[in-house]
Amino acid sequence: AAGLCLIANTAPVAFGALGIPIIVAGQVTGIDSFKIGAMAGRQLPLLSLFVPFWLVFMMDGLRGVRETWPAALVAGLSFAVTQYFTSNFIGPELPDITSALASLVSLTLFLKVWQPKRTAGAQIAGVSSDVIVTASAGGFGKPSNLMASPYSLMQILKAWSPFLILTVLVTIWTLKPFKALFSPGGAMYGWVFNFAIPHLDQLVIKTAPIVNAPTAIAAVFKLDPISATGTAIFFSALISMLILKIDIKTGLTTFKETLYELRWPILSIGMVLAFAFVTNYSGMSSTMALVLAGTGAAFPFFSPFLGWLGVFLTGSDTSSNALFSSLQATTAHQIGVSDVLMVAANTSGGVTGKMISPQSIAVACAATGLVGKE
């Protein structure tokens, strides 16, 4: 089960945590995160389509794939198509949520009209222990022996409401008219605060061969408390508390526990980001990019391996993008290829390193009581 979860957590990694890996890549390179997400959304659907087949193969071998390929195809195709359209037309924040919802709904509806020849016996949550899922004759148009859900439609919608609310609010936050309100000249631009970093802003100069003409690098901290995606998440949590009738004390306790649980990841990512900016402003990334530019036309082949290596070492696509995105973009400029393509390749390559990252494996073993069996 732990291995299956690690494999399943590949294609969604690039857009995980509401697109944070893509957003970080945009921050360290200065490239529009929407463009990076759109490019990654063109690279990853093939992997997304393949993952369900891989999972079935790991569970039941080729026989399982032969017997369940229609369901695997529906699950993978619905995820891949939704991932592509969401990343290319909405933004990098929502592909994982919309793709997962689309895949769940599509597969559920498909199983209303199709059943595999063999189904594993399992108890249905909320039903007495003597109710077991039985095997069906298989194929299309066959009656399903699955018991009806013990939950009403309203109960199901209420349980899913946090995800639905989050999807709606994040979609609003990513719309161009909403973003325009906080752009220079927008009605709410006054709520965006920019702080120039003393003794650094405009004092580091890029020169040839990195750029054609000497260019000063800005060092500005941008604080946008309303237009940031995190604000949409915060409002989603508040609305969900009202719908689920969660009292303030419980909400604050949950927030405190979550913050405590994430204390080390927050510190780790913060330190990685700090190191990434040091490498950028010191010229280390540019120097390494000049070396990699010597690979010429072969670099696009090696580009995803950098992302893979970064995620394998750090356990995070966000950290990998923070470390290598600037290097990827600078190398792309040197060899005359798209910087958006190379930065997206770093992100896409990183997703396959997630499942074999020592950090991910350690977490999976800890969660399943398999410590020492990594």
mmCIF file of C-alpha atoms in Angstrom:
data_model
loop_
_atom_site.group_PDB
_atom_site.id
_atom_site.type_symbol
_atom_site.label_atom_id
_atom_site.label_comp_id
_atom_site.label_asym_id
_atom_site.label_seq_id
_atom_site.Cartn_x
_atom_site.Cartn_y
_atom_site.Cartn_z
ATOM 1 C CA ALA A 1 0.000 0.000 0.000
ATOM 2 C CA ALA A 2 2.839 2.383 0.828
ATOM 3 C CA GLY A 3 4.495 1.660 -2.505
ATOM 4 C CA LEU A 4 1.268 2.245 -4.405
ATOM 5 C CA CYS A 5 0.804 5.608 -2.705
ATOM 6 C CA LEU A 6 4.345 6.640 -3.629
ATOM 7 C CA ILE A 7 3.756 5.702 -7.267
ATOM 8 C CA ALA A 8 0.378 7.451 -7.360
ATOM 9 C CA ASN A 9 1.988 10.589 -5.949
ATOM 10 C CA THR A 10 3.987 11.317 -9.107
ATOM 11 C CA ALA A 11 1.920 13.066 -11.761
ATOM 12 C CA PRO A 12 0.237 15.434 -9.250
ATOM 13 C CA VAL A 13 3.522 16.567 -7.657
ATOM 14 C CA ALA A 14 4.225 19.464 -10.037
ATOM 15 C CA PHE A 15 0.976 21.198 -9.077
ATOM 16 C CA GLY A 16 0.956 20.095 -5.439
ATOM 17 C CA ALA A 17 0.060 22.404 -2.554
ATOM 18 C CA LEU A 18 -1.991 24.577 -4.902
ATOM 19 C CA GLY A 19 0.797 25.045 -7.431
ATOM 20 C CA ILE A 20 3.548 26.076 -5.004
ATOM 21 C CA PRO A 21 6.343 24.323 -7.009
ATOM 22 C CA ILE A 22 5.320 26.246 -10.143
ATOM 23 C CA ILE A 23 4.891 29.531 -8.275
ATOM 24 C CA VAL A 24 8.342 29.199 -6.672
ATOM 25 C CA ALA A 25 9.881 28.490 -10.073
ATOM 26 C CA GLY A 26 8.309 31.698 -11.342
ATOM 27 C CA GLN A 27 9.575 33.681 -8.366
ATOM 28 C CA VAL A 28 13.220 32.638 -8.691
ATOM 29 C CA THR A 29 13.330 33.045 -12.486
ATOM 30 C CA GLY A 30 11.040 36.020 -13.026
ATOM 31 C CA ILE A 31 9.012 33.994 -15.543
ATOM 32 C CA ASP A 32 5.222 34.140 -15.370
ATOM 33 C CA SER A 33 4.164 31.118 -13.303
ATOM 34 C CA PHE A 34 1.103 30.683 -15.531
ATOM 35 C CA LYS A 35 3.387 30.025 -18.528
ATOM 36 C CA ILE A 36 5.480 27.525 -16.576
ATOM 37 C CA GLY A 37 2.363 25.728 -15.347
ATOM 38 C CA ALA A 38 0.871 25.633 -18.829
ATOM 39 C CA MET A 39 4.037 24.079 -20.251
ATOM 40 C CA ALA A 40 4.215 21.518 -17.445
ATOM 41 C CA GLY A 41 0.554 20.773 -18.130
ATOM 42 C CA ARG A 42 1.514 19.765 -21.670
ATOM 43 C CA GLN A 43 4.320 17.489 -20.517
ATOM 44 C CA LEU A 44 2.670 15.589 -17.663
ATOM 45 C CA PRO A 45 -0.631 14.241 -19.094
ATOM 46 C CA LEU A 46 1.134 11.258 -20.687
ATOM 47 C CA LEU A 47 2.501 10.252 -17.281
ATOM 48 C CA SER A 48 -0.905 10.886 -15.694
ATOM 49 C CA LEU A 49 -2.515 8.564 -18.230
ATOM 50 C CA PHE A 50 0.046 5.841 -17.532
ATOM 51 C CA VAL A 51 -0.045 5.878 -13.707
ATOM 52 C CA PRO A 52 -3.358 3.955 -13.200
ATOM 53 C CA PHE A 53 -2.101 1.133 -15.438
ATOM 54 C CA TRP A 54 1.133 1.017 -13.462
ATOM 55 C CA LEU A 55 -0.775 0.818 -10.177
ATOM 56 C CA VAL A 56 -2.946 -2.045 -11.427
ATOM 57 C CA PHE A 57 0.132 -3.864 -12.729
ATOM 58 C CA MET A 58 1.830 -3.520 -9.342
ATOM 59 C CA MET A 59 -1.253 -4.959 -7.621
ATOM 60 C CA ASP A 60 -2.271 -7.767 -9.985
ATOM 61 C CA GLY A 61 0.243 -8.032 -12.807
ATOM 62 C CA LEU A 62 -0.656 -8.232 -16.487
ATOM 63 C CA ARG A 63 -3.833 -10.185 -15.742
ATOM 64 C CA GLY A 64 -5.139 -7.300 -13.692
ATOM 65 C CA VAL A 65 -4.309 -4.833 -16.460
ATOM 66 C CA ARG A 66 -6.124 -6.955 -19.054
ATOM 67 C CA GLU A 67 -9.225 -7.220 -16.877
ATOM 68 C CA THR A 68 -9.432 -3.616 -15.686
ATOM 69 C CA TRP A 69 -7.872 -1.577 -18.502
ATOM 70 C CA PRO A 70 -11.156 0.216 -19.359
ATOM 71 C CA ALA A 71 -11.441 1.551 -15.807
ATOM 72 C CA ALA A 72 -7.737 2.438 -15.694
ATOM 73 C CA LEU A 73 -8.102 4.257 -19.009
ATOM 74 C CA VAL A 74 -11.088 6.265 -17.771
ATOM 75 C CA ALA A 75 -9.302 7.194 -14.536
ATOM 76 C CA GLY A 76 -6.061 8.170 -16.259
ATOM 77 C CA LEU A 77 -7.590 9.905 -19.268
ATOM 78 C CA SER A 78 -10.005 12.010 -17.224
ATOM 79 C CA PHE A 79 -7.161 13.059 -14.915
ATOM 80 C CA ALA A 80 -4.800 13.851 -17.793
ATOM 81 C CA VAL A 81 -7.310 15.838 -19.850
ATOM 82 C CA THR A 82 -8.469 17.877 -16.853
ATOM 83 C CA GLN A 83 -4.860 18.476 -15.818
ATOM 84 C CA TYR A 84 -4.065 19.839 -19.279
ATOM 85 C CA PHE A 85 -7.049 22.165 -19.576
ATOM 86 C CA THR A 86 -6.848 23.455 -15.995
ATOM 87 C CA SER A 87 -3.134 24.244 -16.197
ATOM 88 C CA ASN A 88 -3.406 25.881 -19.617
ATOM 89 C CA PHE A 89 -6.583 27.909 -19.146
ATOM 90 C CA ILE A 90 -7.017 28.521 -15.392
ATOM 91 C CA GLY A 91 -3.616 28.438 -13.716
ATOM 92 C CA PRO A 92 -1.147 26.295 -11.759
ATOM 93 C CA GLU A 93 -3.099 26.385 -8.498
ATOM 94 C CA LEU A 94 -5.982 24.024 -9.315
ATOM 95 C CA PRO A 95 -4.899 21.194 -11.667
ATOM 96 C CA ASP A 96 -4.486 18.645 -8.875
ATOM 97 C CA ILE A 97 -7.879 19.357 -7.311
ATOM 98 C CA THR A 98 -9.888 19.530 -10.531
ATOM 99 C CA SER A 99 -8.113 16.513 -12.029
ATOM 100 C CA ALA A 100 -8.699 14.384 -8.952
ATOM 101 C CA LEU A 101 -12.371 15.362 -8.783
ATOM 102 C CA ALA A 102 -12.844 14.703 -12.507
ATOM 103 C CA SER A 103 -11.160 11.315 -12.231
ATOM 104 C CA LEU A 104 -13.213 10.279 -9.193
ATOM 105 C CA VAL A 105 -16.505 11.320 -10.767
ATOM 106 C CA SER A 106 -15.674 9.815 -14.175
ATOM 107 C CA LEU A 107 -14.622 6.471 -12.728
ATOM 108 C CA THR A 108 -17.644 6.330 -10.413
ATOM 109 C CA LEU A 109 -20.028 6.949 -13.311
ATOM 110 C CA PHE A 110 -18.165 4.473 -15.517
ATOM 111 C CA LEU A 111 -18.472 1.732 -12.894
ATOM 112 C CA LYS A 112 -22.243 2.233 -12.973
ATOM 113 C CA VAL A 113 -22.264 0.686 -16.446
ATOM 114 C CA TRP A 114 -19.163 -1.517 -16.370
ATOM 115 C CA GLN A 115 -17.736 -4.006 -13.890
ATOM 116 C CA PRO A 116 -14.536 -6.092 -13.974
ATOM 117 C CA LYS A 117 -14.887 -9.853 -14.003
ATOM 118 C CA ARG A 118 -13.192 -10.157 -10.628
ATOM 119 C CA THR A 119 -13.532 -7.820 -7.659
ATOM 120 C CA ALA A 120 -11.691 -8.169 -4.373
ATOM 121 C CA GLY A 121 -13.900 -8.733 -1.338
ATOM 122 C CA ALA A 122 -14.059 -5.656 0.886
ATOM 123 C CA GLN A 123 -16.281 -4.188 3.555
ATOM 124 C CA ILE A 124 -18.071 -0.937 2.796
ATOM 125 C CA ALA A 125 -17.467 1.840 5.311
ATOM 126 C CA GLY A 126 -20.490 2.535 7.462
ATOM 127 C CA VAL A 127 -22.206 -0.790 6.650
ATOM 128 C CA SER A 128 -22.458 -3.838 8.887
ATOM 129 C CA SER A 129 -19.493 -6.208 8.774
ATOM 130 C CA ASP A 130 -21.428 -8.964 6.999
ATOM 131 C CA VAL A 131 -21.932 -6.830 3.876
ATOM 132 C CA ILE A 132 -19.215 -7.801 1.410
ATOM 133 C CA VAL A 133 -18.548 -6.680 -2.162
ATOM 134 C CA THR A 134 -18.953 -9.676 -4.455
ATOM 135 C CA ALA A 135 -17.736 -10.468 -7.935
ATOM 136 C CA SER A 136 -19.750 -9.509 -11.003
ATOM 137 C CA ALA A 137 -20.036 -11.120 -14.398
ATOM 138 C CA GLY A 138 -18.059 -8.218 -15.843
ATOM 139 C CA GLY A 139 -18.431 -6.092 -18.948
ATOM 140 C CA PHE A 140 -20.827 -3.351 -19.992
ATOM 141 C CA GLY A 141 -24.492 -3.359 -19.082
ATOM 142 C CA LYS A 142 -24.028 -5.877 -16.313
ATOM 143 C CA PRO A 143 -25.887 -5.262 -13.045
ATOM 144 C CA SER A 144 -23.575 -4.284 -10.228
ATOM 145 C CA ASN A 145 -23.657 -6.218 -6.972
ATOM 146 C CA LEU A 146 -22.256 -3.253 -5.059
ATOM 147 C CA MET A 147 -24.424 -2.104 -2.183
ATOM 148 C CA ALA A 148 -25.963 1.338 -2.398
ATOM 149 C CA SER A 149 -24.132 4.033 -0.492
ATOM 150 C CA PRO A 150 -25.290 4.286 3.131
ATOM 151 C CA TYR A 151 -24.914 8.077 2.917
ATOM 152 C CA SER A 152 -27.388 10.558 1.484
ATOM 153 C CA LEU A 153 -26.499 12.987 -1.292
ATOM 154 C CA MET A 154 -26.478 15.902 1.158
ATOM 155 C CA GLN A 155 -24.099 14.041 3.475
ATOM 156 C CA ILE A 156 -21.763 13.351 0.577
ATOM 157 C CA LEU A 157 -21.875 16.974 -0.608
ATOM 158 C CA LYS A 158 -21.254 18.188 2.933
ATOM 159 C CA ALA A 159 -18.229 15.919 3.245
ATOM 160 C CA TRP A 160 -16.843 17.209 -0.062
ATOM 161 C CA SER A 161 -17.750 20.839 0.615
ATOM 162 C CA PRO A 162 -14.257 21.961 1.759
ATOM 163 C CA PHE A 163 -12.768 20.825 -1.554
ATOM 164 C CA LEU A 164 -15.602 22.335 -3.590
ATOM 165 C CA ILE A 165 -15.345 25.658 -1.757
ATOM 166 C CA LEU A 166 -11.573 25.666 -2.155
ATOM 167 C CA THR A 167 -11.904 25.014 -5.888
ATOM 168 C CA VAL A 168 -14.388 27.854 -6.370
ATOM 169 C CA LEU A 169 -12.434 30.432 -4.359
ATOM 170 C CA VAL A 170 -9.044 29.581 -5.854
ATOM 171 C CA THR A 171 -10.617 29.772 -9.318
ATOM 172 C CA ILE A 172 -11.867 33.276 -8.523
ATOM 173 C CA TRP A 173 -8.430 34.257 -7.196
ATOM 174 C CA THR A 174 -6.783 33.118 -10.443
ATOM 175 C CA LEU A 175 -9.147 34.943 -12.806
ATOM 176 C CA LYS A 176 -7.527 37.756 -14.773
ATOM 177 C CA PRO A 177 -10.145 40.399 -13.742
ATOM 178 C CA PHE A 178 -9.444 39.624 -10.084
ATOM 179 C CA LYS A 179 -5.676 39.754 -10.572
ATOM 180 C CA ALA A 180 -6.034 43.018 -12.490
ATOM 181 C CA LEU A 181 -7.441 44.660 -9.359
ATOM 182 C CA PHE A 182 -4.054 44.250 -7.679
ATOM 183 C CA SER A 183 -1.888 45.125 -10.677
ATOM 184 C CA PRO A 184 -0.287 48.594 -11.004
ATOM 185 C CA GLY A 185 -3.151 50.990 -11.693
ATOM 186 C CA GLY A 186 -5.742 48.550 -10.358
ATOM 187 C CA ALA A 187 -8.420 49.580 -7.886
ATOM 188 C CA MET A 188 -6.823 47.603 -5.022
ATOM 189 C CA TYR A 189 -3.144 47.999 -5.868
ATOM 190 C CA GLY A 190 -2.766 49.918 -2.617
ATOM 191 C CA TRP A 191 -3.091 46.584 -0.799
ATOM 192 C CA VAL A 192 0.096 45.299 -2.447
ATOM 193 C CA PHE A 193 3.214 46.235 -0.489
ATOM 194 C CA ASN A 194 6.716 46.168 -1.965
ATOM 195 C CA PHE A 195 9.786 46.394 0.250
ATOM 196 C CA ALA A 196 13.166 46.973 -1.389
ATOM 197 C CA ILE A 197 15.928 45.040 0.384
ATOM 198 C CA PRO A 198 18.564 47.540 1.610
ATOM 199 C CA HIS A 199 22.145 47.126 0.338
ATOM 200 C CA LEU A 200 20.982 44.588 -2.266
ATOM 201 C CA ASP A 201 18.211 45.988 -4.463
ATOM 202 C CA GLN A 202 19.611 47.162 -7.840
ATOM 203 C CA LEU A 203 23.184 46.722 -6.568
ATOM 204 C CA VAL A 204 23.967 43.328 -8.132
ATOM 205 C CA ILE A 205 24.713 43.652 -11.843
ATOM 206 C CA LYS A 206 24.359 40.925 -14.459
ATOM 207 C CA THR A 207 26.887 41.237 -17.261
ATOM 208 C CA ALA A 208 27.899 39.409 -20.432
ATOM 209 C CA PRO A 209 27.747 36.622 -21.387
ATOM 210 C CA ILE A 210 24.686 36.076 -19.163
ATOM 211 C CA VAL A 211 22.967 39.148 -20.636
ATOM 212 C CA ASN A 212 23.746 41.353 -23.622
ATOM 213 C CA ALA A 213 23.900 44.574 -21.603
ATOM 214 C CA PRO A 214 24.667 45.156 -17.900
ATOM 215 C CA THR A 215 21.419 44.727 -15.965
ATOM 216 C CA ALA A 216 20.732 45.520 -12.316
ATOM 217 C CA ILE A 217 18.866 42.818 -10.400
ATOM 218 C CA ALA A 218 15.894 43.871 -8.297
ATOM 219 C CA ALA A 219 15.660 42.602 -4.728
ATOM 220 C CA VAL A 220 12.117 43.430 -3.646
ATOM 221 C CA PHE A 221 9.932 41.592 -1.144
ATOM 222 C CA LYS A 222 6.307 41.638 -2.307
ATOM 223 C CA LEU A 223 3.541 41.280 0.270
ATOM 224 C CA ASP A 224 0.034 40.876 -1.157
ATOM 225 C CA PRO A 225 -2.189 39.821 1.761
ATOM 226 C CA ILE A 226 -5.416 39.751 -0.268
ATOM 227 C CA SER A 227 -4.503 38.560 -3.758
ATOM 228 C CA ALA A 228 -2.195 35.760 -2.543
ATOM 229 C CA THR A 229 -3.569 32.255 -3.092
ATOM 230 C CA GLY A 230 -3.110 31.542 0.606
ATOM 231 C CA THR A 231 -5.851 34.052 1.370
ATOM 232 C CA ALA A 232 -8.280 32.038 -0.758
ATOM 233 C CA ILE A 233 -7.310 28.949 1.233
ATOM 234 C CA PHE A 234 -7.875 30.841 4.497
ATOM 235 C CA PHE A 235 -11.351 31.980 3.443
ATOM 236 C CA SER A 236 -12.134 28.432 2.280
ATOM 237 C CA ALA A 237 -11.256 27.150 5.740
ATOM 238 C CA LEU A 238 -13.509 29.730 7.424
ATOM 239 C CA ILE A 239 -16.481 28.945 5.167
ATOM 240 C CA SER A 240 -15.913 25.204 5.631
ATOM 241 C CA MET A 241 -15.988 25.684 9.402
ATOM 242 C CA LEU A 242 -19.409 27.305 9.102
ATOM 243 C CA ILE A 243 -20.797 24.581 6.839
ATOM 244 C CA LEU A 244 -19.393 21.727 8.920
ATOM 245 C CA LYS A 245 -20.373 23.520 12.154
ATOM 246 C CA ILE A 246 -16.874 23.475 13.594
ATOM 247 C CA ASP A 247 -16.487 25.796 16.580
ATOM 248 C CA ILE A 248 -13.725 28.401 16.755
ATOM 249 C CA LYS A 249 -11.852 26.576 19.523
ATOM 250 C CA THR A 250 -11.633 23.384 17.467
ATOM 251 C CA GLY A 251 -10.573 25.354 14.402
ATOM 252 C CA LEU A 252 -7.795 27.144 16.287
ATOM 253 C CA THR A 253 -6.642 23.881 17.856
ATOM 254 C CA THR A 254 -6.484 22.234 14.435
ATOM 255 C CA PHE A 255 -4.559 25.196 13.035
ATOM 256 C CA LYS A 256 -2.086 25.030 15.920
ATOM 257 C CA GLU A 257 -1.590 21.280 15.479
ATOM 258 C CA THR A 258 -1.103 21.664 11.732
ATOM 259 C CA LEU A 259 1.418 24.460 12.216
ATOM 260 C CA TYR A 260 3.321 22.336 14.725
ATOM 261 C CA GLU A 261 3.280 19.312 12.412
ATOM 262 C CA LEU A 262 4.638 21.389 9.521
ATOM 263 C CA ARG A 263 7.242 23.268 11.554
ATOM 264 C CA TRP A 264 10.202 21.394 10.085
ATOM 265 C CA PRO A 265 8.989 21.405 6.450
ATOM 266 C CA ILE A 266 8.353 25.156 6.745
ATOM 267 C CA LEU A 267 11.854 25.715 8.112
ATOM 268 C CA SER A 268 13.387 23.409 5.518
ATOM 269 C CA ILE A 269 11.684 25.052 2.550
ATOM 270 C CA GLY A 270 12.511 28.498 3.917
ATOM 271 C CA MET A 271 16.194 27.612 4.155
ATOM 272 C CA VAL A 272 16.221 26.075 0.673
ATOM 273 C CA LEU A 273 14.615 29.213 -0.765
ATOM 274 C CA ALA A 274 17.153 31.374 1.050
ATOM 275 C CA PHE A 275 19.994 29.291 -0.371
ATOM 276 C CA ALA A 276 18.457 29.510 -3.847
ATOM 277 C CA PHE A 277 18.389 33.309 -3.730
ATOM 278 C CA VAL A 278 21.977 33.364 -2.449
ATOM 279 C CA THR A 279 23.102 31.256 -5.410
ATOM 280 C CA ASN A 280 21.213 33.534 -7.795
ATOM 281 C CA TYR A 281 22.504 36.840 -6.435
ATOM 282 C CA SER A 282 26.060 35.547 -5.964
ATOM 283 C CA GLY A 283 26.291 34.374 -9.566
ATOM 284 C CA MET A 284 26.724 30.671 -8.752
ATOM 285 C CA SER A 285 23.646 29.668 -10.763
ATOM 286 C CA SER A 286 24.825 31.698 -13.747
ATOM 287 C CA THR A 287 28.312 30.186 -13.569
ATOM 288 C CA MET A 288 26.957 26.628 -13.496
ATOM 289 C CA ALA A 289 24.603 27.521 -16.340
ATOM 290 C CA LEU A 290 27.552 28.580 -18.499
ATOM 291 C CA VAL A 291 29.164 25.201 -17.892
ATOM 292 C CA LEU A 292 25.968 23.308 -18.749
ATOM 293 C CA ALA A 293 25.530 25.421 -21.874
ATOM 294 C CA GLY A 294 28.546 23.546 -23.212
ATOM 295 C CA THR A 295 26.285 20.535 -23.745
ATOM 296 C CA GLY A 296 24.579 22.515 -26.507
ATOM 297 C CA ALA A 297 21.640 20.840 -28.197
ATOM 298 C CA ALA A 298 21.881 17.879 -25.804
ATOM 299 C CA PHE A 299 20.902 19.970 -22.777
ATOM 300 C CA PRO A 300 17.108 19.596 -23.221
ATOM 301 C CA PHE A 301 17.659 15.845 -22.827
ATOM 302 C CA PHE A 302 19.523 16.297 -19.529
ATOM 303 C CA SER A 303 17.287 19.087 -18.219
ATOM 304 C CA PRO A 304 14.619 16.849 -16.598
ATOM 305 C CA PHE A 305 17.347 14.839 -14.857
ATOM 306 C CA LEU A 306 18.350 17.949 -12.908
ATOM 307 C CA GLY A 307 14.795 18.205 -11.599
ATOM 308 C CA TRP A 308 14.773 14.489 -10.839
ATOM 309 C CA LEU A 309 18.047 14.786 -8.918
ATOM 310 C CA GLY A 310 16.799 17.819 -6.991
ATOM 311 C CA VAL A 311 13.623 16.082 -5.828
ATOM 312 C CA PHE A 312 15.467 12.856 -5.037
ATOM 313 C CA LEU A 313 17.878 14.736 -2.769
ATOM 314 C CA THR A 314 15.436 17.159 -1.140
ATOM 315 C CA GLY A 315 12.153 15.233 -1.318
ATOM 316 C CA SER A 316 10.385 18.319 -2.659
ATOM 317 C CA ASP A 317 9.625 19.590 -6.156
ATOM 318 C CA THR A 318 9.381 23.058 -4.635
ATOM 319 C CA SER A 319 12.930 22.833 -3.303
ATOM 320 C CA SER A 320 14.196 21.423 -6.587
ATOM 321 C CA ASN A 321 12.653 24.315 -8.501
ATOM 322 C CA ALA A 322 14.084 26.814 -6.040
ATOM 323 C CA LEU A 323 17.562 25.368 -6.515
ATOM 324 C CA PHE A 324 17.656 24.698 -10.253
ATOM 325 C CA SER A 325 15.029 26.821 -12.036
ATOM 326 C CA SER A 326 17.298 29.844 -12.401
ATOM 327 C CA LEU A 327 20.081 27.596 -13.678
ATOM 328 C CA GLN A 328 17.690 26.033 -16.201
ATOM 329 C CA ALA A 329 16.488 29.420 -17.436
ATOM 330 C CA THR A 330 19.996 30.850 -17.804
ATOM 331 C CA THR A 331 21.242 27.760 -19.647
ATOM 332 C CA ALA A 332 18.232 27.959 -21.964
ATOM 333 C CA HIS A 333 19.134 31.550 -22.843
ATOM 334 C CA GLN A 334 22.719 30.542 -23.588
ATOM 335 C CA ILE A 335 21.804 27.747 -26.006
ATOM 336 C CA GLY A 336 18.878 29.595 -27.576
ATOM 337 C CA VAL A 337 15.902 27.509 -26.434
ATOM 338 C CA SER A 338 12.771 28.430 -24.505
ATOM 339 C CA ASP A 339 13.427 29.165 -20.840
ATOM 340 C CA VAL A 340 9.794 28.300 -20.071
ATOM 341 C CA LEU A 341 10.308 24.852 -21.606
ATOM 342 C CA MET A 342 13.439 24.123 -19.580
ATOM 343 C CA VAL A 343 12.026 25.348 -16.265
ATOM 344 C CA ALA A 344 8.880 23.269 -16.854
ATOM 345 C CA ALA A 345 11.088 20.284 -17.719
ATOM 346 C CA ASN A 346 12.822 20.705 -14.362
ATOM 347 C CA THR A 347 9.416 20.542 -12.674
ATOM 348 C CA SER A 348 8.174 17.604 -14.738
ATOM 349 C CA GLY A 349 11.389 15.654 -14.283
ATOM 350 C CA GLY A 350 11.169 16.153 -10.564
ATOM 351 C CA VAL A 351 7.835 14.377 -10.203
ATOM 352 C CA THR A 352 9.384 10.984 -10.977
ATOM 353 C CA GLY A 353 12.029 11.511 -8.313
ATOM 354 C CA LYS A 354 9.397 12.013 -5.631
ATOM 355 C CA MET A 355 8.465 8.337 -5.294
ATOM 356 C CA ILE A 356 12.056 7.187 -4.663
ATOM 357 C CA SER A 357 13.130 10.137 -2.549
ATOM 358 C CA PRO A 358 14.471 8.902 0.811
ATOM 359 C CA GLN A 359 12.334 11.524 2.544
ATOM 360 C CA SER A 360 9.124 10.295 0.870
ATOM 361 C CA ILE A 361 9.949 6.654 1.555
ATOM 362 C CA ALA A 362 10.680 7.418 5.204
ATOM 363 C CA VAL A 363 7.330 9.190 5.572
ATOM 364 C CA ALA A 364 5.495 6.276 3.938
ATOM 365 C CA CYS A 365 7.207 3.751 6.210
ATOM 366 C CA ALA A 366 6.475 5.814 9.304
ATOM 367 C CA ALA A 367 2.795 6.109 8.357
ATOM 368 C CA THR A 368 2.425 2.351 7.805
ATOM 369 C CA GLY A 369 4.541 1.128 10.707
ATOM 370 C CA LEU A 370 7.309 -0.168 8.451
ATOM 371 C CA VAL A 371 10.194 1.806 9.930
ATOM 372 C CA GLY A 372 13.449 0.041 9.073
ATOM 373 C CA LYS A 373 12.022 -1.562 5.920
ATOM 374 C CA GLU A 374 12.649 1.374 3.599
#
